[in-house]
Amino acid sequence: IVRNNCTMLEGLQASELTLYSILIFLFLENLVNLYLTRRQIFVYETSKDIPAELRDVMKKETFEKARLYGLDKANYEVFKLLVCDIAISSIELYTGFVAMVWMRAMEVTARVGLDNGSEIQVSIVFLLLINVIGTFKDMPFKIYSTFVLEEKHGFNKQTPAFFIKDQIKSFLVGQMLSIPIVAAIVYIVQIGGNYFFIWLWAFVGVVSLVLMMVYPVYIAPLFDKFRALEDGELKSSIEQLAASLKFPLGKLFVVEGSKRSAHSNAYFTGLFGAKRIVLFDTLLLNKGLPDDSTLTDDEKGKGCENKEVLAVLAHELGHWKLGHIRKNIIIMQVQMFLIFMAFSQLFKYSPLYQAVGFPPNVQPILIGFLVIVMYVLAPYNTVISFAMTILSRRFEYQADEFANGLGYSKELGKALVKLHIDNLGFPIYDWMYSAWNHSHPTLLQRLERLKSLQKKEK
């Protein structure tokens, strides 16, 4: 009895140490984010003059709009960080919220006629419950961000009906994808033996690659309308550019992103064989329409001219030609392997479960995975995330240099400025905030690099 009591006391002390270690790191990480955001807010509040590099292309009125938009977003970011990332997350951890949801999932599993002795079935019900709770928890912030913040600055194009329909579809698709994956993960851990992490890594790796191929063809069209790019000068020029780089272009699409937001973008999809290039209609001059009579006065004249669109695509194709996509996939696979290996070494450690409210000897696999990945490995994830941010910025510079090598330096610079203006991007950033948060170099940094590349060529 004495030995058992000592063991229980040691377990309790270990679980408390684990819980407080998680809470302390969570607080410190968010404190750093809060400090960096406050630095950027100071930049928004004190920057009143347009940078010299943009005075010929950016109006004072646009600069002021971008400043206020950035300030509003930063203040919202601080509020959400304080409420969600610090207050709610700490309360949930300290009160054992996850354990309570798991116990509720066991009750619901039995009530609907399933076997609450089956960890896979309970895990599925738990996943549904936690996702429903998370959806309602995030909904006020999504509504504010869409219908207050973005609406105020002219970017929201969604109606309430469109928003509700979009949220429902997003939730249903998310559950259809996540439920079988989670069930398979629990099953592999149960039957995989001591080296289950290898099988788990192989399974998740294959699923990730399949989703990359399936998403643009079957899932993305559920949320946005895609149309084939019309025959004309732009289409011919894109096909010629792709052919000159031996890019296996399959189809060219325009996505009607303007029904969701006024922000613009371009990307390509596909891992094997023919690939798709997708242009947001907001990227194209007058949304790529031959007749601008259907556009509002605010929409007319926005977007990039054909040569500037080609410059943007030259940059994107640079990522493909330079192997950035392949390198990122390899890094992602190595990361997953290391995470699963760490999980295999830690998931039987009882204090991890007691730290989040579970009684001794109750160790659900899914809970262990979530606790280890989200909290135990949080310091590692933070370091890796920062390293990937640095690598991403390096890749962006390389892709810009690639576009410059194709003769698109001037057009790319113009496109970057136009997109920045159309999206009300603020051109001035605190260096620490930018280094920590931005996967892309700032506009001024990219323009300066393009200018230096042009000088070298001359």
Short mmCIF file of C-alpha atoms in Angstrom, two decimals:
data_model
loop_
_atom_site.label_atom_id
_atom_site.label_comp_id
_atom_site.label_asym_id
_atom_site.label_seq_id
_atom_site.Cartn_x
_atom_site.Cartn_y
_atom_site.Cartn_z
CA ILE A 1 0.00 0.00 0.00
CA VAL A 2 2.80 2.40 0.92
CA ARG A 3 4.60 1.60 -2.34
CA ASN A 4 1.40 2.23 -4.34
CA ASN A 5 0.77 5.50 -2.53
CA CYS A 6 4.32 6.66 -3.23
CA THR A 7 3.93 5.73 -6.89
CA MET A 8 0.65 7.67 -7.11
CA LEU A 9 2.26 10.67 -5.40
CA GLU A 10 5.21 10.61 -7.80
CA GLY A 11 2.81 10.37 -10.74
CA LEU A 12 0.81 13.30 -9.43
CA GLN A 13 3.95 15.39 -9.01
CA ALA A 14 5.12 14.46 -12.52
CA SER A 15 1.71 15.31 -14.01
CA GLU A 16 1.65 18.69 -12.24
CA LEU A 17 5.18 19.42 -13.44
CA THR A 18 4.12 18.49 -16.98
CA LEU A 19 1.00 20.67 -16.82
CA TYR A 20 2.79 23.72 -15.45
CA SER A 21 5.64 23.30 -17.94
CA ILE A 22 3.09 23.31 -20.78
CA LEU A 23 1.31 26.34 -19.36
CA ILE A 24 4.55 28.27 -18.83
CA PHE A 25 5.78 27.64 -22.38
CA LEU A 26 2.34 28.49 -23.78
CA PHE A 27 2.39 31.77 -21.87
CA LEU A 28 5.97 32.64 -22.86
CA GLU A 29 5.40 31.85 -26.54
CA ASN A 30 2.30 34.02 -26.65
CA LEU A 31 4.09 36.74 -24.70
CA VAL A 32 6.72 36.85 -27.45
CA ASN A 33 4.00 37.03 -30.11
CA LEU A 34 2.27 39.78 -28.17
CA TYR A 35 5.51 41.76 -27.86
CA LEU A 36 6.26 41.45 -31.57
CA THR A 37 2.73 42.46 -32.54
CA ARG A 38 2.93 45.49 -30.25
CA ARG A 39 6.14 46.50 -32.04
CA GLN A 40 4.30 46.36 -35.36
CA ILE A 41 1.36 48.32 -33.93
CA PHE A 42 3.84 51.04 -32.98
CA VAL A 43 5.00 51.09 -36.62
CA TYR A 44 1.41 51.48 -37.81
CA GLU A 45 0.78 54.29 -35.35
CA THR A 46 3.93 56.28 -36.11
CA SER A 47 4.48 55.75 -39.86
CA LYS A 48 2.92 58.72 -41.63
CA ASP A 49 5.10 59.09 -44.73
CA ILE A 50 5.16 56.96 -47.87
CA PRO A 51 8.57 55.28 -48.38
CA ALA A 52 10.66 57.02 -51.03
CA GLU A 53 10.60 53.92 -53.26
CA LEU A 54 6.79 54.08 -53.55
CA ARG A 55 6.04 57.79 -53.70
CA ASP A 56 5.57 57.71 -57.47
CA VAL A 57 3.15 54.77 -57.44
CA MET A 58 1.30 54.92 -54.11
CA LYS A 59 -1.15 57.68 -53.25
CA LYS A 60 -1.25 59.22 -49.80
CA GLU A 61 -4.89 58.16 -49.45
CA THR A 62 -4.02 54.51 -50.25
CA PHE A 63 -1.11 54.58 -47.83
CA GLU A 64 -3.39 55.83 -45.07
CA LYS A 65 -6.02 53.18 -45.84
CA ALA A 66 -3.35 50.48 -45.72
CA ARG A 67 -2.04 51.83 -42.42
CA LEU A 68 -5.48 51.79 -40.80
CA TYR A 69 -6.26 48.33 -42.21
CA GLY A 70 -3.00 46.97 -40.82
CA LEU A 71 -3.63 48.65 -37.47
CA ASP A 72 -7.12 47.16 -37.19
CA LYS A 73 -5.85 43.68 -38.09
CA ALA A 74 -3.01 43.91 -35.56
CA ASN A 75 -5.32 45.04 -32.75
CA TYR A 76 -7.71 42.19 -33.60
CA GLU A 77 -4.74 39.81 -33.58
CA VAL A 78 -3.80 40.98 -30.08
CA PHE A 79 -7.38 40.57 -28.82
CA LYS A 80 -7.69 37.06 -30.27
CA LEU A 81 -4.29 36.09 -28.87
CA LEU A 82 -5.24 37.22 -25.37
CA VAL A 83 -8.68 35.59 -25.42
CA CYS A 84 -8.06 32.35 -27.35
CA ASP A 85 -4.37 31.53 -27.16
CA ILE A 86 -3.78 32.61 -23.56
CA ALA A 87 -7.04 32.75 -21.56
CA ILE A 88 -9.19 30.00 -23.11
CA SER A 89 -6.31 27.60 -23.83
CA SER A 90 -4.94 27.95 -20.27
CA ILE A 91 -8.37 27.44 -18.72
CA GLU A 92 -9.02 24.36 -20.85
CA LEU A 93 -5.67 22.83 -19.92
CA TYR A 94 -5.96 23.61 -16.21
CA THR A 95 -9.53 22.33 -15.85
CA GLY A 96 -8.98 19.11 -17.82
CA PHE A 97 -11.38 20.12 -20.57
CA VAL A 98 -10.09 17.49 -23.03
CA ALA A 99 -10.62 14.71 -20.48
CA MET A 100 -14.18 15.91 -19.86
CA VAL A 101 -14.94 15.83 -23.58
CA TRP A 102 -13.47 12.32 -23.81
CA MET A 103 -15.69 11.08 -20.95
CA ARG A 104 -18.66 12.71 -22.66
CA ALA A 105 -17.67 10.98 -25.91
CA MET A 106 -17.77 7.61 -24.13
CA GLU A 107 -21.30 8.38 -22.91
CA VAL A 108 -22.47 9.47 -26.36
CA THR A 109 -20.86 6.41 -27.98
CA ALA A 110 -22.86 4.09 -25.71
CA ARG A 111 -26.05 6.15 -26.12
CA VAL A 112 -26.05 5.89 -29.92
CA GLY A 113 -25.57 2.14 -29.82
CA LEU A 114 -21.85 1.95 -30.50
CA ASP A 115 -19.24 0.16 -28.40
CA ASN A 116 -17.70 2.54 -25.87
CA GLY A 117 -15.12 -0.15 -25.16
CA SER A 118 -13.74 0.38 -28.66
CA GLU A 119 -11.11 3.10 -28.58
CA ILE A 120 -11.50 3.73 -32.32
CA GLN A 121 -15.24 4.37 -32.03
CA VAL A 122 -14.83 6.60 -28.97
CA SER A 123 -12.03 8.49 -30.75
CA ILE A 124 -14.33 9.19 -33.72
CA VAL A 125 -17.09 10.52 -31.45
CA PHE A 126 -14.53 12.56 -29.49
CA LEU A 127 -13.23 14.06 -32.74
CA LEU A 128 -16.77 15.06 -33.77
CA LEU A 129 -17.49 16.62 -30.37
CA ILE A 130 -14.22 18.55 -30.16
CA ASN A 131 -14.64 19.83 -33.73
CA VAL A 132 -18.21 20.97 -33.07
CA ILE A 133 -17.07 22.76 -29.91
CA GLY A 134 -14.13 24.29 -31.78
CA THR A 135 -16.41 25.49 -34.58
CA PHE A 136 -18.72 27.32 -32.18
CA LYS A 137 -15.75 28.65 -30.23
CA ASP A 138 -14.16 30.13 -33.36
CA MET A 139 -17.38 31.34 -34.98
CA PRO A 140 -17.61 34.77 -33.25
CA PHE A 141 -14.05 35.54 -34.35
CA LYS A 142 -14.72 34.42 -37.94
CA ILE A 143 -17.87 36.53 -38.08
CA TYR A 144 -16.09 39.59 -36.74
CA SER A 145 -13.12 39.12 -39.05
CA THR A 146 -15.33 38.69 -42.14
CA PHE A 147 -18.28 40.98 -41.56
CA VAL A 148 -16.68 43.71 -39.45
CA LEU A 149 -12.93 43.91 -40.09
CA GLU A 150 -12.80 42.89 -43.76
CA GLU A 151 -16.14 44.58 -44.50
CA LYS A 152 -14.94 47.86 -43.01
CA HIS A 153 -11.96 47.94 -45.37
CA GLY A 154 -13.85 46.81 -48.46
CA PHE A 155 -12.52 43.25 -48.83
CA ASN A 156 -15.45 41.09 -47.76
CA LYS A 157 -17.66 39.96 -50.63
CA GLN A 158 -19.56 37.24 -48.77
CA THR A 159 -23.24 37.45 -47.93
CA PRO A 160 -24.43 35.91 -44.64
CA ALA A 161 -26.05 33.07 -46.62
CA PHE A 162 -22.83 32.39 -48.54
CA PHE A 163 -20.84 32.46 -45.28
CA ILE A 164 -23.16 29.98 -43.51
CA LYS A 165 -23.20 27.64 -46.51
CA ASP A 166 -19.42 27.84 -46.74
CA GLN A 167 -18.95 27.04 -43.04
CA ILE A 168 -21.28 24.04 -43.21
CA LYS A 169 -19.53 22.63 -46.29
CA SER A 170 -16.13 23.21 -44.71
CA PHE A 171 -17.16 21.39 -41.53
CA LEU A 172 -18.68 18.41 -43.37
CA VAL A 173 -15.73 17.99 -45.72
CA GLY A 174 -13.34 18.28 -42.77
CA GLN A 175 -15.11 15.49 -40.90
CA MET A 176 -15.33 13.24 -43.96
CA LEU A 177 -11.57 13.51 -44.37
CA SER A 178 -10.45 13.48 -40.73
CA ILE A 179 -12.62 10.67 -39.34
CA PRO A 180 -11.20 7.80 -41.45
CA ILE A 181 -7.67 9.18 -41.05
CA VAL A 182 -7.96 9.32 -37.24
CA ALA A 183 -9.52 5.84 -37.12
CA ALA A 184 -6.63 4.49 -39.20
CA ILE A 185 -4.02 6.23 -37.01
CA VAL A 186 -5.45 4.69 -33.81
CA TYR A 187 -5.68 1.26 -35.48
CA ILE A 188 -2.06 1.39 -36.73
CA VAL A 189 -0.79 2.31 -33.25
CA GLN A 190 -2.81 -0.56 -31.74
CA ILE A 191 -1.51 -3.27 -34.09
CA GLY A 192 1.82 -1.84 -35.28
CA GLY A 193 4.04 -3.13 -32.49
CA ASN A 194 7.14 -1.30 -31.27
CA TYR A 195 7.85 0.15 -34.70
CA PHE A 196 4.32 1.33 -35.45
CA PHE A 197 5.66 4.83 -36.10
CA ILE A 198 7.19 3.64 -39.39
CA TRP A 199 3.83 2.33 -40.63
CA LEU A 200 2.13 5.46 -39.32
CA TRP A 201 4.60 7.68 -41.17
CA ALA A 202 4.12 5.71 -44.40
CA PHE A 203 0.32 5.91 -44.11
CA VAL A 204 0.16 9.65 -43.37
CA GLY A 205 2.75 10.35 -46.07
CA VAL A 206 0.68 8.56 -48.71
CA VAL A 207 -2.53 10.24 -47.53
CA SER A 208 -0.86 13.68 -47.67
CA LEU A 209 0.28 13.12 -51.26
CA VAL A 210 -3.14 11.80 -52.30
CA LEU A 211 -4.87 14.83 -50.77
CA MET A 212 -2.51 17.15 -52.65
CA MET A 213 -3.68 15.55 -55.89
CA VAL A 214 -7.37 15.20 -54.96
CA TYR A 215 -7.95 18.63 -53.39
CA PRO A 216 -7.67 20.86 -56.50
CA VAL A 217 -9.78 18.51 -58.66
CA TYR A 218 -12.59 17.46 -56.32
CA ILE A 219 -12.57 19.50 -53.11
CA ALA A 220 -11.68 23.07 -54.13
CA PRO A 221 -14.59 23.25 -56.66
CA LEU A 222 -16.99 22.61 -53.77
CA PHE A 223 -16.11 26.02 -52.36
CA ASP A 224 -15.29 28.20 -55.38
CA LYS A 225 -16.33 28.38 -59.01
CA PHE A 226 -13.59 27.67 -61.55
CA ARG A 227 -13.74 28.54 -65.22
CA ALA A 228 -11.30 27.82 -68.02
CA LEU A 229 -9.17 30.81 -68.96
CA GLU A 230 -10.57 32.26 -72.16
CA ASP A 231 -8.60 31.95 -75.40
CA GLY A 232 -6.58 35.04 -76.10
CA GLU A 233 -3.25 36.75 -75.68
CA LEU A 234 -2.85 35.94 -71.98
CA LYS A 235 -3.59 32.23 -72.42
CA SER A 236 -1.23 31.94 -75.39
CA SER A 237 1.53 33.77 -73.52
CA ILE A 238 1.16 31.52 -70.46
CA GLU A 239 1.29 28.40 -72.63
CA GLN A 240 4.43 29.68 -74.36
CA LEU A 241 6.06 30.48 -71.01
CA ALA A 242 5.22 27.02 -69.67
CA ALA A 243 6.50 25.34 -72.83
CA SER A 244 9.78 27.29 -72.71
CA LEU A 245 10.39 25.95 -69.18
CA LYS A 246 9.13 22.43 -70.06
CA PHE A 247 6.43 22.85 -67.42
CA PRO A 248 3.80 20.11 -67.97
CA LEU A 249 0.82 22.44 -68.18
CA GLY A 250 -2.52 20.68 -68.34
CA LYS A 251 -5.25 23.26 -67.81
CA LEU A 252 -5.56 26.97 -67.07
CA PHE A 253 -8.30 28.10 -64.72
CA VAL A 254 -9.64 31.31 -63.29
CA VAL A 255 -11.21 30.99 -59.84
CA GLU A 256 -13.92 33.46 -58.91
CA GLY A 257 -12.32 34.41 -55.63
CA SER A 258 -14.02 37.81 -55.80
CA LYS A 259 -17.21 36.23 -54.46
CA ARG A 260 -15.35 35.55 -51.23
CA SER A 261 -12.79 38.34 -50.95
CA ALA A 262 -11.13 41.14 -52.90
CA HIS A 263 -7.67 39.72 -52.15
CA SER A 264 -5.77 38.20 -55.09
CA ASN A 265 -3.46 35.27 -55.69
CA ALA A 266 -2.16 32.70 -58.22
CA TYR A 267 -0.91 29.14 -57.79
CA PHE A 268 -0.36 25.84 -59.56
CA THR A 269 -1.34 22.35 -58.43
CA GLY A 270 -0.45 18.78 -59.25
CA LEU A 271 2.43 16.54 -58.23
CA PHE A 272 2.68 14.08 -61.10
CA GLY A 273 1.93 14.47 -64.78
CA ALA A 274 0.01 17.48 -66.09
CA LYS A 275 -0.42 20.39 -63.71
CA ARG A 276 -3.00 23.14 -63.36
CA ILE A 277 -2.38 26.86 -63.13
CA VAL A 278 -5.07 28.76 -61.24
CA LEU A 279 -5.44 32.54 -61.38
CA PHE A 280 -7.71 34.47 -59.05
CA ASP A 281 -10.03 36.72 -61.04
CA THR A 282 -8.96 39.56 -58.74
CA LEU A 283 -5.40 39.14 -60.06
CA LEU A 284 -6.48 39.94 -63.62
CA LEU A 285 -7.16 43.44 -64.89
CA ASN A 286 -10.91 44.05 -64.51
CA LYS A 287 -11.21 40.41 -63.36
CA GLY A 288 -10.22 39.30 -66.86
CA LEU A 289 -13.61 40.32 -68.25
CA PRO A 290 -13.79 41.76 -71.78
CA ASP A 291 -16.57 44.08 -70.64
CA ASP A 292 -16.23 46.03 -67.38
CA SER A 293 -19.86 47.17 -67.31
CA THR A 294 -20.69 44.59 -64.61
CA LEU A 295 -17.94 45.86 -62.30
CA THR A 296 -18.36 48.42 -59.57
CA ASP A 297 -16.43 51.68 -59.78
CA ASP A 298 -14.11 50.43 -57.03
CA GLU A 299 -13.32 47.23 -59.00
CA LYS A 300 -12.61 48.91 -62.34
CA GLY A 301 -8.93 49.28 -63.20
CA LYS A 302 -7.78 46.89 -60.48
CA GLY A 303 -5.61 43.89 -61.24
CA CYS A 304 -2.51 43.26 -63.31
CA GLU A 305 -1.92 43.64 -67.02
CA ASN A 306 -1.00 40.55 -69.04
CA LYS A 307 2.79 41.04 -68.83
CA GLU A 308 2.54 41.53 -65.08
CA VAL A 309 0.46 38.35 -64.71
CA LEU A 310 3.16 36.53 -66.69
CA ALA A 311 5.78 37.92 -64.32
CA VAL A 312 3.83 36.59 -61.31
CA LEU A 313 3.57 33.19 -62.99
CA ALA A 314 7.29 33.27 -63.88
CA HIS A 315 7.92 33.63 -60.15
CA GLU A 316 5.57 30.74 -59.31
CA LEU A 317 7.06 28.53 -62.01
CA GLY A 318 10.47 29.39 -60.57
CA HIS A 319 9.44 27.53 -57.42
CA TRP A 320 8.76 24.47 -59.57
CA LYS A 321 11.88 24.75 -61.72
CA LEU A 322 14.15 25.24 -58.71
CA GLY A 323 12.68 22.24 -56.89
CA HIS A 324 11.20 24.19 -53.99
CA ILE A 325 7.99 22.11 -53.98
CA ARG A 326 9.94 18.85 -53.92
CA LYS A 327 12.24 20.13 -51.16
CA ASN A 328 9.29 21.22 -49.02
CA ILE A 329 7.63 17.81 -49.44
CA ILE A 330 10.86 16.05 -48.39
CA ILE A 331 11.22 18.33 -45.35
CA MET A 332 7.57 17.67 -44.44
CA GLN A 333 8.10 13.90 -44.65
CA VAL A 334 11.22 14.05 -42.47
CA GLN A 335 9.34 16.21 -39.98
CA MET A 336 6.46 13.75 -39.79
CA PHE A 337 8.85 10.84 -39.29
CA LEU A 338 10.58 12.59 -36.38
CA ILE A 339 7.27 13.58 -34.79
CA PHE A 340 5.86 10.05 -35.04
CA MET A 341 9.07 8.59 -33.65
CA ALA A 342 8.91 11.00 -30.68
CA PHE A 343 5.26 10.09 -30.20
CA SER A 344 6.14 6.37 -30.10
CA GLN A 345 8.63 7.04 -27.27
CA LEU A 346 6.37 9.28 -25.20
CA PHE A 347 2.75 8.18 -25.61
CA LYS A 348 2.86 5.57 -22.82
CA TYR A 349 4.07 8.11 -20.24
CA SER A 350 1.10 8.29 -17.84
CA PRO A 351 1.72 11.82 -16.41
CA LEU A 352 1.05 13.29 -19.87
CA TYR A 353 -2.55 12.11 -19.64
CA GLN A 354 -2.96 12.98 -15.97
CA ALA A 355 -1.68 16.48 -16.75
CA VAL A 356 -4.74 17.11 -18.96
CA GLY A 357 -7.23 15.61 -16.51
CA PHE A 358 -7.27 11.84 -17.09
CA PRO A 359 -7.22 9.38 -14.19
CA PRO A 360 -4.26 6.98 -13.88
CA ASN A 361 -4.11 4.15 -16.43
CA VAL A 362 -6.48 5.89 -18.88
CA GLN A 363 -4.32 6.67 -21.91
CA PRO A 364 -6.29 7.18 -25.16
CA ILE A 365 -4.01 7.09 -28.19
CA LEU A 366 -5.61 10.10 -29.89
CA ILE A 367 -5.27 12.22 -26.72
CA GLY A 368 -1.63 11.23 -26.37
CA PHE A 369 -0.98 12.19 -29.97
CA LEU A 370 -2.65 15.60 -29.56
CA VAL A 371 -0.90 16.38 -26.26
CA ILE A 372 2.53 15.36 -27.53
CA VAL A 373 2.28 17.14 -30.90
CA MET A 374 0.57 20.32 -29.67
CA TYR A 375 2.18 20.80 -26.27
CA VAL A 376 5.13 18.53 -25.48
CA LEU A 377 6.78 19.20 -28.85
CA ALA A 378 5.73 22.86 -28.86
CA PRO A 379 9.29 24.21 -28.32
CA TYR A 380 10.58 22.00 -31.13
CA ASN A 381 7.68 23.05 -33.39
CA THR A 382 8.41 26.72 -32.70
CA VAL A 383 12.07 26.36 -33.68
CA ILE A 384 11.20 24.39 -36.82
CA SER A 385 8.49 26.89 -37.78
CA PHE A 386 10.97 29.76 -37.57
CA ALA A 387 13.53 27.79 -39.58
CA MET A 388 10.91 27.09 -42.26
CA THR A 389 10.03 30.79 -42.34
CA ILE A 390 13.68 31.61 -43.04
CA LEU A 391 13.84 28.92 -45.74
CA SER A 392 10.60 30.16 -47.32
CA ARG A 393 11.94 33.71 -47.58
CA ARG A 394 15.09 32.34 -49.22
CA PHE A 395 12.95 30.42 -51.73
CA GLU A 396 10.98 33.60 -52.52
CA TYR A 397 14.16 35.51 -53.29
CA GLN A 398 15.32 32.65 -55.51
CA ALA A 399 12.00 32.59 -57.39
CA ASP A 400 12.22 36.36 -57.89
CA GLU A 401 15.73 35.91 -59.27
CA PHE A 402 14.43 33.20 -61.59
CA ALA A 403 11.74 35.55 -62.94
CA ASN A 404 14.40 38.22 -63.37
CA GLY A 405 16.49 35.78 -65.40
CA LEU A 406 13.53 35.34 -67.75
CA GLY A 407 13.39 39.09 -68.28
CA TYR A 408 10.41 39.83 -66.04
CA SER A 409 12.14 41.89 -63.36
CA LYS A 410 10.47 45.20 -64.24
CA GLU A 411 7.01 43.64 -64.70
CA LEU A 412 7.34 41.61 -61.48
CA GLY A 413 8.18 44.77 -59.54
CA LYS A 414 5.13 46.52 -61.00
CA ALA A 415 2.91 43.50 -60.22
CA LEU A 416 4.13 43.32 -56.62
CA VAL A 417 3.36 47.01 -56.11
CA LYS A 418 -0.09 46.70 -57.72
CA LEU A 419 -1.01 43.65 -55.68
CA HIS A 420 0.20 45.37 -52.54
CA ILE A 421 -1.91 48.44 -53.30
CA ASP A 422 -5.00 46.45 -54.33
CA ASN A 423 -4.75 44.35 -51.15
CA LEU A 424 -3.99 47.39 -48.95
CA GLY A 425 -0.71 45.88 -47.87
CA PHE A 426 1.26 48.24 -45.65
CA PRO A 427 4.83 48.62 -46.95
CA ILE A 428 6.57 49.29 -43.61
CA TYR A 429 7.23 46.54 -41.06
CA ASP A 430 9.13 46.17 -37.84
CA TRP A 431 12.11 43.96 -38.65
CA MET A 432 11.63 41.60 -35.71
CA TYR A 433 7.90 41.17 -36.37
CA SER A 434 8.52 40.53 -40.05
CA ALA A 435 11.36 38.06 -39.46
CA TRP A 436 9.21 36.00 -37.09
CA ASN A 437 5.88 36.12 -38.94
CA HIS A 438 6.42 36.63 -42.66
CA SER A 439 7.10 33.67 -44.94
CA HIS A 440 7.74 36.21 -47.75
CA PRO A 441 10.17 39.14 -47.74
CA THR A 442 8.45 42.51 -47.47
CA LEU A 443 7.58 44.50 -50.59
CA LEU A 444 10.47 46.94 -50.10
CA GLN A 445 12.93 44.09 -49.58
CA ARG A 446 11.83 42.37 -52.79
CA LEU A 447 11.92 45.58 -54.81
CA GLU A 448 15.41 46.32 -53.52
CA ARG A 449 16.59 42.82 -54.43
CA LEU A 450 15.09 43.10 -57.94
CA LYS A 451 16.80 46.47 -58.39
CA SER A 452 20.16 45.01 -57.35
CA LEU A 453 19.70 42.11 -59.80
CA GLN A 454 19.02 44.56 -62.62
CA LYS A 455 22.16 46.52 -61.73
CA LYS A 456 24.25 43.35 -61.81
CA GLU A 457 22.96 42.52 -65.29
CA LYS A 458 23.75 46.01 -66.54
#
